mmCIF file with all atom_site columns, C-alpha atoms in Angstrom:
data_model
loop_
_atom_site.group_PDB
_atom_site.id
_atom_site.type_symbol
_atom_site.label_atom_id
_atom_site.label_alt_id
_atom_site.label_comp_id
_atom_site.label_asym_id
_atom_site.label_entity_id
_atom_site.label_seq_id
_atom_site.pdbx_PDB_ins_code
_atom_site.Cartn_x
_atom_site.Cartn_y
_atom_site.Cartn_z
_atom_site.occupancy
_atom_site.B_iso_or_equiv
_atom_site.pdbx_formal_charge
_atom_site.auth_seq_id
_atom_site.auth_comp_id
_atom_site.auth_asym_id
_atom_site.auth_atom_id
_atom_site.pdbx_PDB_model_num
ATOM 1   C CA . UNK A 1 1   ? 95.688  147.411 114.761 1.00 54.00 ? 178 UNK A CA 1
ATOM 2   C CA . UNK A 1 2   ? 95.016  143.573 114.950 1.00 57.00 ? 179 UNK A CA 1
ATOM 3   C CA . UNK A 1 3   ? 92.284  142.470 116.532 1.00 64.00 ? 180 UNK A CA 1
ATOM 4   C CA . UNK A 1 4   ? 92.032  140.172 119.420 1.00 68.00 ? 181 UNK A CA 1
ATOM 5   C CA . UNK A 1 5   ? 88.533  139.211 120.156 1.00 72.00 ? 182 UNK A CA 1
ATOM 6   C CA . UNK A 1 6   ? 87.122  139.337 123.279 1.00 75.00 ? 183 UNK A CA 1
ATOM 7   C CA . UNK A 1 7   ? 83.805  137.387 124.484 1.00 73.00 ? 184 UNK A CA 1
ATOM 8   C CA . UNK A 1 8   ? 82.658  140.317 126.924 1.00 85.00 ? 185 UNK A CA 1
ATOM 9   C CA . UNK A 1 9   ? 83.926  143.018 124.958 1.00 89.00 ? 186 UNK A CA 1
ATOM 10  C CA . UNK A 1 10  ? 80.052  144.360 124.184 1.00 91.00 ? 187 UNK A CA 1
ATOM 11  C CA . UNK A 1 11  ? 79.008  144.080 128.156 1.00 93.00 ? 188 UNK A CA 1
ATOM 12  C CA . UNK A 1 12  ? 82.122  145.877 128.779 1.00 94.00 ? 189 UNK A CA 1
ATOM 13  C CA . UNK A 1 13  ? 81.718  148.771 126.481 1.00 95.00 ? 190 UNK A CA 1
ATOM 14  C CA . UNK A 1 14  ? 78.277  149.028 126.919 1.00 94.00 ? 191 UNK A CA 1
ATOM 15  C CA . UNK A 1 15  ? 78.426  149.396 130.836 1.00 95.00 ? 192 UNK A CA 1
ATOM 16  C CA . UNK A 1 16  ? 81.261  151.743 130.727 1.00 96.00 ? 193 UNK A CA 1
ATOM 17  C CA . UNK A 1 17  ? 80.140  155.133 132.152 1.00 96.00 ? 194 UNK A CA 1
ATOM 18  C CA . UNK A 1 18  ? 82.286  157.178 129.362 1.00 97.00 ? 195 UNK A CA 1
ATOM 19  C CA . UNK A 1 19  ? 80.200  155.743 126.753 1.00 98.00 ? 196 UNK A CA 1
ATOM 20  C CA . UNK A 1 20  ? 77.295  157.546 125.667 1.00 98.00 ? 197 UNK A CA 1
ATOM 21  C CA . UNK A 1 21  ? 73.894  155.556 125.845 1.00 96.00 ? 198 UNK A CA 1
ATOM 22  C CA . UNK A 1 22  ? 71.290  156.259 123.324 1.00 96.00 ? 199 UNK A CA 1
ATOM 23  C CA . UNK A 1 23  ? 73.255  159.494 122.139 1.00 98.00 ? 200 UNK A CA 1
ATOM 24  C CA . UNK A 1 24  ? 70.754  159.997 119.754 1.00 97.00 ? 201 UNK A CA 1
ATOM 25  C CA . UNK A 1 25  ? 69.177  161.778 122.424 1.00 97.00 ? 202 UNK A CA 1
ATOM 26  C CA . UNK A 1 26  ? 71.263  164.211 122.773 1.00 98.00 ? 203 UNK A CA 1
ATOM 27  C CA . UNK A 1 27  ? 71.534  165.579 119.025 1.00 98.00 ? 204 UNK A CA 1
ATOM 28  C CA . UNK A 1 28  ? 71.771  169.521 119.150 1.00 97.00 ? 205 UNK A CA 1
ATOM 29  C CA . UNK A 1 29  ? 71.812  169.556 122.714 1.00 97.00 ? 206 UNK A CA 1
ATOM 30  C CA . UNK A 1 30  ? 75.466  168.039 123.882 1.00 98.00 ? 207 UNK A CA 1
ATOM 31  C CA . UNK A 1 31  ? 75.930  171.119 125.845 1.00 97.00 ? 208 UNK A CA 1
ATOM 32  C CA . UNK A 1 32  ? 73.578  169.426 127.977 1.00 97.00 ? 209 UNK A CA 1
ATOM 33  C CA . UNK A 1 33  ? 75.901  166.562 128.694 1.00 97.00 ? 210 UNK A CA 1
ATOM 34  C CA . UNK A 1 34  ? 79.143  168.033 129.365 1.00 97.00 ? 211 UNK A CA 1
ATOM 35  C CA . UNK A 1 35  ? 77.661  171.188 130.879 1.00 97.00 ? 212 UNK A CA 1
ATOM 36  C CA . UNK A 1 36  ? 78.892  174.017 129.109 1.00 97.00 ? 213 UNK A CA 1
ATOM 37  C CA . UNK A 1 37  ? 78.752  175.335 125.310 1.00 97.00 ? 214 UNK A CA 1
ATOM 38  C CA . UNK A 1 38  ? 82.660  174.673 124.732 1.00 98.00 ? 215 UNK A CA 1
ATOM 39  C CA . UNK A 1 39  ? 83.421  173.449 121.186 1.00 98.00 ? 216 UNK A CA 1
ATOM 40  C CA . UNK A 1 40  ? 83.159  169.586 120.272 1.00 98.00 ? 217 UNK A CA 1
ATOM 41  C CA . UNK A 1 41  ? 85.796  167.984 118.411 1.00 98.00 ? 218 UNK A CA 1
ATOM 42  C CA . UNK A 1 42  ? 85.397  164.031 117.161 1.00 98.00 ? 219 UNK A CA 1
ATOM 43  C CA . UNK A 1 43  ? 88.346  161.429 116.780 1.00 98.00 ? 220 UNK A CA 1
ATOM 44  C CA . UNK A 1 44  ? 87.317  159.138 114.181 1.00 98.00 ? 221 UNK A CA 1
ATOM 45  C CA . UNK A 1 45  ? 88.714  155.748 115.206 1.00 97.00 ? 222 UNK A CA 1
ATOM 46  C CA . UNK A 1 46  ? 90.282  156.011 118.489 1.00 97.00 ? 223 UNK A CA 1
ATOM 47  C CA . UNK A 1 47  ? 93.136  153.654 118.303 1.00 94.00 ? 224 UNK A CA 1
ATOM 48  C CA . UNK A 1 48  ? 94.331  153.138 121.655 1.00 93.00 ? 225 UNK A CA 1
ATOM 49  C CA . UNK A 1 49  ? 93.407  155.735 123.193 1.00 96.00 ? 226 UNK A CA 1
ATOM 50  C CA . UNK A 1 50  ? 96.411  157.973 123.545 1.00 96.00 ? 227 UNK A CA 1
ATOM 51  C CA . UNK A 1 51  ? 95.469  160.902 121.861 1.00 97.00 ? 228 UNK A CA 1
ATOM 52  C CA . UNK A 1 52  ? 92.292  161.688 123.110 1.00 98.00 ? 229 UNK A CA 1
ATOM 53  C CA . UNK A 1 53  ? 93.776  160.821 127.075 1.00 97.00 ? 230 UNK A CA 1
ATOM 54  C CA . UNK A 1 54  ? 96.398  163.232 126.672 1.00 97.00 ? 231 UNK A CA 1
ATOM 55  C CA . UNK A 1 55  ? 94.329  166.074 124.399 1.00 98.00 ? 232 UNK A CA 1
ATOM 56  C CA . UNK A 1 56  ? 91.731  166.201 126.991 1.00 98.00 ? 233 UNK A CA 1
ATOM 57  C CA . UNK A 1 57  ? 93.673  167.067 129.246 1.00 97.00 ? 234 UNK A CA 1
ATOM 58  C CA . UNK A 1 58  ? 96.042  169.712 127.332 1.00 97.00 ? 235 UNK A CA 1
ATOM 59  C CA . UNK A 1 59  ? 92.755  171.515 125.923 1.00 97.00 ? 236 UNK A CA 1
ATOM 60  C CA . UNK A 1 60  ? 90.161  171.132 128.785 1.00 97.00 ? 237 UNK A CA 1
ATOM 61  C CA . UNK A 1 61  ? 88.209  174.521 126.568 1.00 98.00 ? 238 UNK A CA 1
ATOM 62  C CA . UNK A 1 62  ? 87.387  171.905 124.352 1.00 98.00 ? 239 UNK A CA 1
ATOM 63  C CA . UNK A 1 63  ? 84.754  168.769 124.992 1.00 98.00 ? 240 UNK A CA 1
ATOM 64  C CA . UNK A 1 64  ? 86.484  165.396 123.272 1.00 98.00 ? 241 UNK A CA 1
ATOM 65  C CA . UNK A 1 65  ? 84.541  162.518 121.925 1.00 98.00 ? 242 UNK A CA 1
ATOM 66  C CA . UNK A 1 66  ? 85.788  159.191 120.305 1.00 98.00 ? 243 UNK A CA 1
ATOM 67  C CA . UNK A 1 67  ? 84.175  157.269 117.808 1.00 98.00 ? 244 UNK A CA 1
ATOM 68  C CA . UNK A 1 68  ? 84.967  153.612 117.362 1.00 97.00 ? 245 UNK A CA 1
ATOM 69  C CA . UNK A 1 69  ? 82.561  150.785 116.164 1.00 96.00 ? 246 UNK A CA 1
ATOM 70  C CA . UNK A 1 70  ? 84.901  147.718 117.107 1.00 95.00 ? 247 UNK A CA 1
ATOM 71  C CA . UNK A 1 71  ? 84.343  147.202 120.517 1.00 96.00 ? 248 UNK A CA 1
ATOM 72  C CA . UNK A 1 72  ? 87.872  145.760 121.611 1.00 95.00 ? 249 UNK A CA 1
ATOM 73  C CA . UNK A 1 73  ? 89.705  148.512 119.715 1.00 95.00 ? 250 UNK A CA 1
ATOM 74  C CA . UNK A 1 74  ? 87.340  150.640 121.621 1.00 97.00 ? 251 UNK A CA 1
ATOM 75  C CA . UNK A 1 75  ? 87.872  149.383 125.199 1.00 95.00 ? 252 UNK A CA 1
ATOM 76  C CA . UNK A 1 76  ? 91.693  149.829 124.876 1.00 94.00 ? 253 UNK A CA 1
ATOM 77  C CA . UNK A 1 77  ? 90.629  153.568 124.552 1.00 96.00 ? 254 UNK A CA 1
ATOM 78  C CA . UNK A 1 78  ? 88.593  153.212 127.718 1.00 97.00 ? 255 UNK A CA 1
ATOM 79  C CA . UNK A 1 79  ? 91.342  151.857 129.468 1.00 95.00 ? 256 UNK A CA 1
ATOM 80  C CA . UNK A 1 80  ? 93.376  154.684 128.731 1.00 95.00 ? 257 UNK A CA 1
ATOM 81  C CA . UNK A 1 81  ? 91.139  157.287 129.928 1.00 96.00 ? 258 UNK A CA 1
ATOM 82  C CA . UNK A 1 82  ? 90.476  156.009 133.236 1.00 95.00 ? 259 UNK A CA 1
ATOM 83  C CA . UNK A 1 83  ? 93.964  156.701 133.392 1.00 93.00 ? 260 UNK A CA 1
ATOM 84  C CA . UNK A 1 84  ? 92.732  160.845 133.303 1.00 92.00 ? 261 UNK A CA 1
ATOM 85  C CA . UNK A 1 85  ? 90.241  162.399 135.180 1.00 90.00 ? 262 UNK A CA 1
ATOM 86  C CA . UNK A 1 86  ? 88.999  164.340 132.275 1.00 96.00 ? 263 UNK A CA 1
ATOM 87  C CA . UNK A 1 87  ? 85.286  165.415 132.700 1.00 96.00 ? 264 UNK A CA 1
ATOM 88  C CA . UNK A 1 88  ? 85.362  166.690 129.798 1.00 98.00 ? 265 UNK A CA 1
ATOM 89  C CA . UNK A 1 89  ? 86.337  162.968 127.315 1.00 98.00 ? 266 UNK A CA 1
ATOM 90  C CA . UNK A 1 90  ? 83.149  160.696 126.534 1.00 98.00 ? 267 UNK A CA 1
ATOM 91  C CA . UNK A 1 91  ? 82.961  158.138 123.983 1.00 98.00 ? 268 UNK A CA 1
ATOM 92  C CA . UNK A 1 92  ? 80.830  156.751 121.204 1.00 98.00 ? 269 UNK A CA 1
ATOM 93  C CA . UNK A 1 93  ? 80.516  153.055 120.486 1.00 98.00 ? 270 UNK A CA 1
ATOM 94  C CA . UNK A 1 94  ? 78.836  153.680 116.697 1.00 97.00 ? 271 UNK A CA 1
ATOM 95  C CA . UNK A 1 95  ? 79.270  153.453 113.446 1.00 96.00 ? 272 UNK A CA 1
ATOM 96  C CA . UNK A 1 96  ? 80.411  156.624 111.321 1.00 96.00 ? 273 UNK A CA 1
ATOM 97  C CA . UNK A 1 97  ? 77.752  156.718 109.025 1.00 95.00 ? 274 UNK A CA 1
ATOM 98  C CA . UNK A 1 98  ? 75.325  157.526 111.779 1.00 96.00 ? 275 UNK A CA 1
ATOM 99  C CA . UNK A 1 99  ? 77.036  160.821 112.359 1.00 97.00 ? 276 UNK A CA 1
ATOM 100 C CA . UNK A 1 100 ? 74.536  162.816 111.050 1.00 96.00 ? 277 UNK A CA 1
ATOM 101 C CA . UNK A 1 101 ? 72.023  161.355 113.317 1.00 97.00 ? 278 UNK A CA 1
ATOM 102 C CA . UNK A 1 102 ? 73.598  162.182 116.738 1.00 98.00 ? 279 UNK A CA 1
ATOM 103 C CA . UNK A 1 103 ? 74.906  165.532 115.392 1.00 98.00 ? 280 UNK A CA 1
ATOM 104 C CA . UNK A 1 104 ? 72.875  168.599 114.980 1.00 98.00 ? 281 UNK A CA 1
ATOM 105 C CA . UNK A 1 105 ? 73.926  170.359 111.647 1.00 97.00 ? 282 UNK A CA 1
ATOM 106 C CA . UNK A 1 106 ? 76.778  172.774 112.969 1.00 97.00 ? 283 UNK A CA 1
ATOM 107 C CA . UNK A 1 107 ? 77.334  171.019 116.068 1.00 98.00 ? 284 UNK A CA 1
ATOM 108 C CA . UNK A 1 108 ? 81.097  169.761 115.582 1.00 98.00 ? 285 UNK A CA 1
ATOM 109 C CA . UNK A 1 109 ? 83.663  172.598 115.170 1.00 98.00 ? 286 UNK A CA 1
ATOM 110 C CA . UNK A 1 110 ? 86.381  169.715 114.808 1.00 98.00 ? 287 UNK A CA 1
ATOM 111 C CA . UNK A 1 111 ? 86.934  166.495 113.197 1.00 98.00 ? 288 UNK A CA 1
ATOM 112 C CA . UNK A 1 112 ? 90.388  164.248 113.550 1.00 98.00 ? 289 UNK A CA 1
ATOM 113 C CA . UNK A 1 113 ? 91.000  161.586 110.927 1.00 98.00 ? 290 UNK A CA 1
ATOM 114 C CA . UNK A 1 114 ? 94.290  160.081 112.150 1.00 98.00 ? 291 UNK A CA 1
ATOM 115 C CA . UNK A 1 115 ? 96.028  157.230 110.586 1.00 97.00 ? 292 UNK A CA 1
ATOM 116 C CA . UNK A 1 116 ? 92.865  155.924 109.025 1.00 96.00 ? 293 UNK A CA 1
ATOM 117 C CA . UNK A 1 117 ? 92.273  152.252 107.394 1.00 96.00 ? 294 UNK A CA 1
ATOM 118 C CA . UNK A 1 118 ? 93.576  153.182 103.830 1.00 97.00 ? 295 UNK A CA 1
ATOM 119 C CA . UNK A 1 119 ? 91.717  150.794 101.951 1.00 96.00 ? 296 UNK A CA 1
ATOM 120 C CA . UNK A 1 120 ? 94.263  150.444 99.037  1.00 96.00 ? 297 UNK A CA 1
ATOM 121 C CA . UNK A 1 121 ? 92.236  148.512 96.428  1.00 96.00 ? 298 UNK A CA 1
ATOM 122 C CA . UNK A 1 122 ? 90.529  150.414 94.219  1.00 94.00 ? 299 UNK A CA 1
ATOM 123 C CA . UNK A 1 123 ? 87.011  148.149 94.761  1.00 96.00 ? 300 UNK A CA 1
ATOM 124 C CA . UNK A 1 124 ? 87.216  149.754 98.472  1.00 96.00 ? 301 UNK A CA 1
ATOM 125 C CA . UNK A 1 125 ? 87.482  152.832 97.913  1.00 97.00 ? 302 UNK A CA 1
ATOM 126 C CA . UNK A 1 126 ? 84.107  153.840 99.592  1.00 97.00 ? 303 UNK A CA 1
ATOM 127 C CA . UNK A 1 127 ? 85.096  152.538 102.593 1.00 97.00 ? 304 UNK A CA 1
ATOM 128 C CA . UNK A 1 128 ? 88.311  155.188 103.374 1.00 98.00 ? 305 UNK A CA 1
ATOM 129 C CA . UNK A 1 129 ? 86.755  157.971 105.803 1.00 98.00 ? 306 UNK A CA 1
ATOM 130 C CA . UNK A 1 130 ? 87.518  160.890 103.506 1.00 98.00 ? 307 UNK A CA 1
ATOM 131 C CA . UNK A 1 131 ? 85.285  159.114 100.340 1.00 98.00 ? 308 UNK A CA 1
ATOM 132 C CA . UNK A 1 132 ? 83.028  161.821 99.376  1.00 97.00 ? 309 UNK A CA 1
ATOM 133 C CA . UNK A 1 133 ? 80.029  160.433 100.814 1.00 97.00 ? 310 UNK A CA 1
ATOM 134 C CA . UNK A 1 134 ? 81.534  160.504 104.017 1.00 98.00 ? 311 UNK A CA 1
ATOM 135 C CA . UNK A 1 135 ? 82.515  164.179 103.610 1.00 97.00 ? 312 UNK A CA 1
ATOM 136 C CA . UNK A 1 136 ? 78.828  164.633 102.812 1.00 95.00 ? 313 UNK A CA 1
ATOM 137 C CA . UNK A 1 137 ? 78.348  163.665 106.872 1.00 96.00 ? 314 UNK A CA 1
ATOM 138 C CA . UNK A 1 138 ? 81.063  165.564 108.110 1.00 97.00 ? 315 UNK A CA 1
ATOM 139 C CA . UNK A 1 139 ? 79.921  168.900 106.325 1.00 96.00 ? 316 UNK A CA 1
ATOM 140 C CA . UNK A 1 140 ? 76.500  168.075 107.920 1.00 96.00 ? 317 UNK A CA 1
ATOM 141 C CA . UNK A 1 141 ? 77.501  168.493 111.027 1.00 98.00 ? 318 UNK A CA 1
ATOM 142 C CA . UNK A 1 142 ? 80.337  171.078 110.706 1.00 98.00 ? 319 UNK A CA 1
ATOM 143 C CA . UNK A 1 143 ? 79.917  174.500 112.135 1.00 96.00 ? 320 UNK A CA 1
ATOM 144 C CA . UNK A 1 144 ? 80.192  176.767 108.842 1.00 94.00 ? 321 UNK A CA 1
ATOM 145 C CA . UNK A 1 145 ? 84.066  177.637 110.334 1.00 93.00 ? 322 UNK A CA 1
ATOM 146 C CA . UNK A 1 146 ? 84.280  173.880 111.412 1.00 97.00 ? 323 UNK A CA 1
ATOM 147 C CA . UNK A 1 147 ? 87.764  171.755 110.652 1.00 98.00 ? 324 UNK A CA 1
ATOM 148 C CA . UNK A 1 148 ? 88.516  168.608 109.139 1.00 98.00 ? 325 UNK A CA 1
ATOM 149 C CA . UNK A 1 149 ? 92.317  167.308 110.716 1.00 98.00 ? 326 UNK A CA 1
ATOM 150 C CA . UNK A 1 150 ? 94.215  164.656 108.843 1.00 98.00 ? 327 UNK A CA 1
ATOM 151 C CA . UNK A 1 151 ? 96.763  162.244 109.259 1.00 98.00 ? 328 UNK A CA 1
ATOM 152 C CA . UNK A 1 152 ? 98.281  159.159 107.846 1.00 98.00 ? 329 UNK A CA 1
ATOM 153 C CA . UNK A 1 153 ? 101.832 157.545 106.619 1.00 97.00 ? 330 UNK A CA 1
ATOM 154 C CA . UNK A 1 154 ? 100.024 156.288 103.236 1.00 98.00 ? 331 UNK A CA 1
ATOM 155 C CA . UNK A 1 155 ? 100.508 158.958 100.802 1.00 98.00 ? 332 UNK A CA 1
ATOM 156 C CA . UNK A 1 156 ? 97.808  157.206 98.616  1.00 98.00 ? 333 UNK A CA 1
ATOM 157 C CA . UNK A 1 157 ? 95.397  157.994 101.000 1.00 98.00 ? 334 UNK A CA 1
ATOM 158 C CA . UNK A 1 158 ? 96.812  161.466 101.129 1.00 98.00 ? 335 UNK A CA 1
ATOM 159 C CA . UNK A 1 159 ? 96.488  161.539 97.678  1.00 98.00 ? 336 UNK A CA 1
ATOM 160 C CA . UNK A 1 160 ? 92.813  160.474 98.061  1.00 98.00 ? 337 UNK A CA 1
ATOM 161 C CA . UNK A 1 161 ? 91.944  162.595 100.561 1.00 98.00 ? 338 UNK A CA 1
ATOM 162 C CA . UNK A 1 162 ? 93.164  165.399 98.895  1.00 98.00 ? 339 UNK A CA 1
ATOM 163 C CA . UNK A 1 163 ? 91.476  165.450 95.286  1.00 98.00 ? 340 UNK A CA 1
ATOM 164 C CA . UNK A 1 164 ? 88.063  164.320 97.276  1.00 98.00 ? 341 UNK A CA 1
ATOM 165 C CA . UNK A 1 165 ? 88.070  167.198 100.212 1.00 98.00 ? 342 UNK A CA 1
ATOM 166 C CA . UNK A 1 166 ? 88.559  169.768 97.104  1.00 96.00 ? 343 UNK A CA 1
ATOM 167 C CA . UNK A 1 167 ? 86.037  167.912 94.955  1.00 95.00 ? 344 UNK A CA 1
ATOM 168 C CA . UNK A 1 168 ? 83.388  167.429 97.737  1.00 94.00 ? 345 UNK A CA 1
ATOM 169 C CA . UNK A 1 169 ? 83.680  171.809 98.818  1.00 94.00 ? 346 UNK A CA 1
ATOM 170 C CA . UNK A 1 170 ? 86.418  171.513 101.097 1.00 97.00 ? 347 UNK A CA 1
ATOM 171 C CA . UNK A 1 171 ? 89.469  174.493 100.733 1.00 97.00 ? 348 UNK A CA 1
ATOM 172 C CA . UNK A 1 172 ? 92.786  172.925 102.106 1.00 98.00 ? 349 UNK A CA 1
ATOM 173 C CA . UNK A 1 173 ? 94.421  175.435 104.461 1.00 97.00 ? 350 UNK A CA 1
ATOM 174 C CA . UNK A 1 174 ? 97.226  173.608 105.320 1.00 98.00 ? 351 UNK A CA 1
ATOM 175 C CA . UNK A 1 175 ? 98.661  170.429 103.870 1.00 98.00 ? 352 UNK A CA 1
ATOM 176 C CA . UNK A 1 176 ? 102.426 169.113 104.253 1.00 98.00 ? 353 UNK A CA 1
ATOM 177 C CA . UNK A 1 177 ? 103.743 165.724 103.905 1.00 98.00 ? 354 UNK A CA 1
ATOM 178 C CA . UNK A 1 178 ? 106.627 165.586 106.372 1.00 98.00 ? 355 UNK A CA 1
ATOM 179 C CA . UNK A 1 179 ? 104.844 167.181 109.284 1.00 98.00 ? 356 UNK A CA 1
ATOM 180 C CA . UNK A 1 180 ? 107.508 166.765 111.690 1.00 97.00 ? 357 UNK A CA 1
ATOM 181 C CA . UNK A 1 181 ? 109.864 168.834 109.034 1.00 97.00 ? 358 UNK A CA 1
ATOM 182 C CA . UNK A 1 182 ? 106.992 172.078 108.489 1.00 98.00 ? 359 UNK A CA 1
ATOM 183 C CA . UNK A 1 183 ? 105.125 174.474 111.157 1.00 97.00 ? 360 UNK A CA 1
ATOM 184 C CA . UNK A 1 184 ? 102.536 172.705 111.542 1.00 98.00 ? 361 UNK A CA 1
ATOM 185 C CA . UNK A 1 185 ? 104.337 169.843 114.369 1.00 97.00 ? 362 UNK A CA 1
ATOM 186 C CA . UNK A 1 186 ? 103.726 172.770 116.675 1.00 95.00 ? 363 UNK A CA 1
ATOM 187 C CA . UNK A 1 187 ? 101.149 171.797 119.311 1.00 94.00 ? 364 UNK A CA 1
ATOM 188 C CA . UNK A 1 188 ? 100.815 168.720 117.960 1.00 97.00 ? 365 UNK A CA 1
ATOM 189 C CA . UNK A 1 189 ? 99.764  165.464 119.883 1.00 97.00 ? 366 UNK A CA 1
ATOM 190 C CA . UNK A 1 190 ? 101.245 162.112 118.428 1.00 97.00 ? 367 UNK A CA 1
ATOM 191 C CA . UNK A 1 191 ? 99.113  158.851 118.152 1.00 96.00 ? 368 UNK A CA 1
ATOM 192 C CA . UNK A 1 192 ? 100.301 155.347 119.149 1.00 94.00 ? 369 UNK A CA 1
ATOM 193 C CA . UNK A 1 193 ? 101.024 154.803 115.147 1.00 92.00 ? 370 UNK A CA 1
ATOM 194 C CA . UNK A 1 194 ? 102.082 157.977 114.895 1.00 96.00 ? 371 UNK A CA 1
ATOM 195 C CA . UNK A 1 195 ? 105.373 157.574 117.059 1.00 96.00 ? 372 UNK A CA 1
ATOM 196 C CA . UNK A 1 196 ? 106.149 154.217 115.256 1.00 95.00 ? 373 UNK A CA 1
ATOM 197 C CA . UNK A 1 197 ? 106.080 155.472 112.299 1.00 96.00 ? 374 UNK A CA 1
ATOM 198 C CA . UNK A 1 198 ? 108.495 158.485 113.259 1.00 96.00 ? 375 UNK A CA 1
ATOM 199 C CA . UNK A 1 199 ? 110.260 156.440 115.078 1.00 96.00 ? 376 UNK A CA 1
ATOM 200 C CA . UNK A 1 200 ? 111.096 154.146 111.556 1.00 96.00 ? 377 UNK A CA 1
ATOM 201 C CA . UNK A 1 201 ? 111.849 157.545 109.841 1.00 96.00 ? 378 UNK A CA 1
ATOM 202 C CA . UNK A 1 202 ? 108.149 157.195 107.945 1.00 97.00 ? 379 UNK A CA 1
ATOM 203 C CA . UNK A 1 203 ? 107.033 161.088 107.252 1.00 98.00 ? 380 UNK A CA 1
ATOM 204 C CA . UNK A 1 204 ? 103.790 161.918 107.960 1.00 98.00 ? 381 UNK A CA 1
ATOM 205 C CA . UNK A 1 205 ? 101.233 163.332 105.478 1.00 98.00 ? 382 UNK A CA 1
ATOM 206 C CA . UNK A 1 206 ? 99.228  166.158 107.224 1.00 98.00 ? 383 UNK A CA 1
ATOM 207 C CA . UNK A 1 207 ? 96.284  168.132 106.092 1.00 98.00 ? 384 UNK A CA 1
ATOM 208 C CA . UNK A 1 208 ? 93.848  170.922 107.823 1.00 98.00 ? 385 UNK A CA 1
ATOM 209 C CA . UNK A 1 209 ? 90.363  171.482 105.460 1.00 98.00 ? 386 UNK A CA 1
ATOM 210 C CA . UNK A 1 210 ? 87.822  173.891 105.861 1.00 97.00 ? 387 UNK A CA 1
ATOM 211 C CA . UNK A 1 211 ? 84.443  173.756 103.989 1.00 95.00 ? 388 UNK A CA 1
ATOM 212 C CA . UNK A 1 212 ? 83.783  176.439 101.609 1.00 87.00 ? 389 UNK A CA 1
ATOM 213 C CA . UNK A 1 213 ? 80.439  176.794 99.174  1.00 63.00 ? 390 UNK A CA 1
ATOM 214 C CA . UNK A 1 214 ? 78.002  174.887 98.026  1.00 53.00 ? 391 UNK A CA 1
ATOM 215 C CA . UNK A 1 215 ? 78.130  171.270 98.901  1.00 44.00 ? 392 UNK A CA 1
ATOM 216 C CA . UNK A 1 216 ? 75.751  169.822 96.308  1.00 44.00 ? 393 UNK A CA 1
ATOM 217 C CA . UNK A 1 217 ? 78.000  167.737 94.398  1.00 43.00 ? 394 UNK A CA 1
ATOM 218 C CA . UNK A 1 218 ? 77.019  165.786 91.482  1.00 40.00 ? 395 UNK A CA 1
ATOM 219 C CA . UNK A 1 219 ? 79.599  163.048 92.446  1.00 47.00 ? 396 UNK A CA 1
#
């Protein structure tokens, strides 16, 4: 997405009642905020928004956060959930690599990785979301049953993701790379890139991960 900066972006995001304040706070004890013990699943990068506005509402058993760290890409989310009057969508305005620290180990039984920044030179490679030391986080705060949801157009990434999930103690359950041609485009919920891409003809690389065993890698 490119990035138009905006000078009250911050004041806007910050004051927005769907953003979490100080949701350290609430690590192992989110229950407390949406009111009930229904399963948590993350969006990693929200994109517009469009996913999580229409999710929330299709699965209201489930309590949806977004997690975005630029604060314009962010607001465009906002924007699209006031269009819904999900109780049950809130927001975080953080970095990834804090995960772990608003998370209670086994808190998430979800996460969604769609259409992630590929980071295609080799001297980046620590920066793409499924780099093993991100998996680290993730496993941290995975219920033992808990899900790890990809997708993305860049079969590189795919690539990536794939030899680093099974590296890192991850067991791919499902994996295709032309969902809209397999089983799996059942249920699913298209992002904004999502239906451009489809709508060029671009096939899109899908994976479902589950961790398995020990995850004290040497890596």
């Amino acid at each position: 997405m490119r990035i138009r900066r905006k000078p009250h972006a911050k004041q806007m995001v910050q004051e927005h009642p769907r953003v979490v304040k100080e949701p350290e706070q609430l690590r192992g004890k989110w229950h407390t905020l949406f009111g009930n013990d229904r399963p948590i699943h993350l969006e990693l990068g929200t994109g517009k928004g469009q996913f999580l506005s229409r999710v929330c509402q299709d699965r209201p058993a489930v309590n949806w956060i977004g997690v975005e760290r630029i604060e314009e890409v962010l607001l465009h989310a906002l924007k699209k959930a006031e269009e819904t009057p999900c109780a049950n969508l809130r927001f975080l305005w953080m970095d990834v690599n804090r995960l772990d620290e608003i998370f209670a180990e086994g808190e998430v039984e979800r996460i969604h990785l769609h259409f992630s920044d590929p980071w295609p030179k080799k001297r980046h490679a620590r920066r793409r979301l499924t780099h093993h030391t991100f998996l680290h986080r993730y496993k941290k705060v995975l219920e033992p049953q808990g899900e790890i949801l990809l997708k993305t157009d860049n079969s590189s990434l795919f690539d990536f993701s794939l030899e680093e999930l099974e590296a890192t103690g991850f067991t791919i359950v499902e994996s295709t790379r032309d969902l809209y041609h397999s089983p799996y485009v059942r249920g699913n919920i298209p992002t904004e890139y999502e239906q451009k891409f489809t709508a060029r003809g671009v096939p899109i690389h899908y994976l479902l991960a589950k961790p398995t065993g020990d995850f004290s890698s040497t890596r």
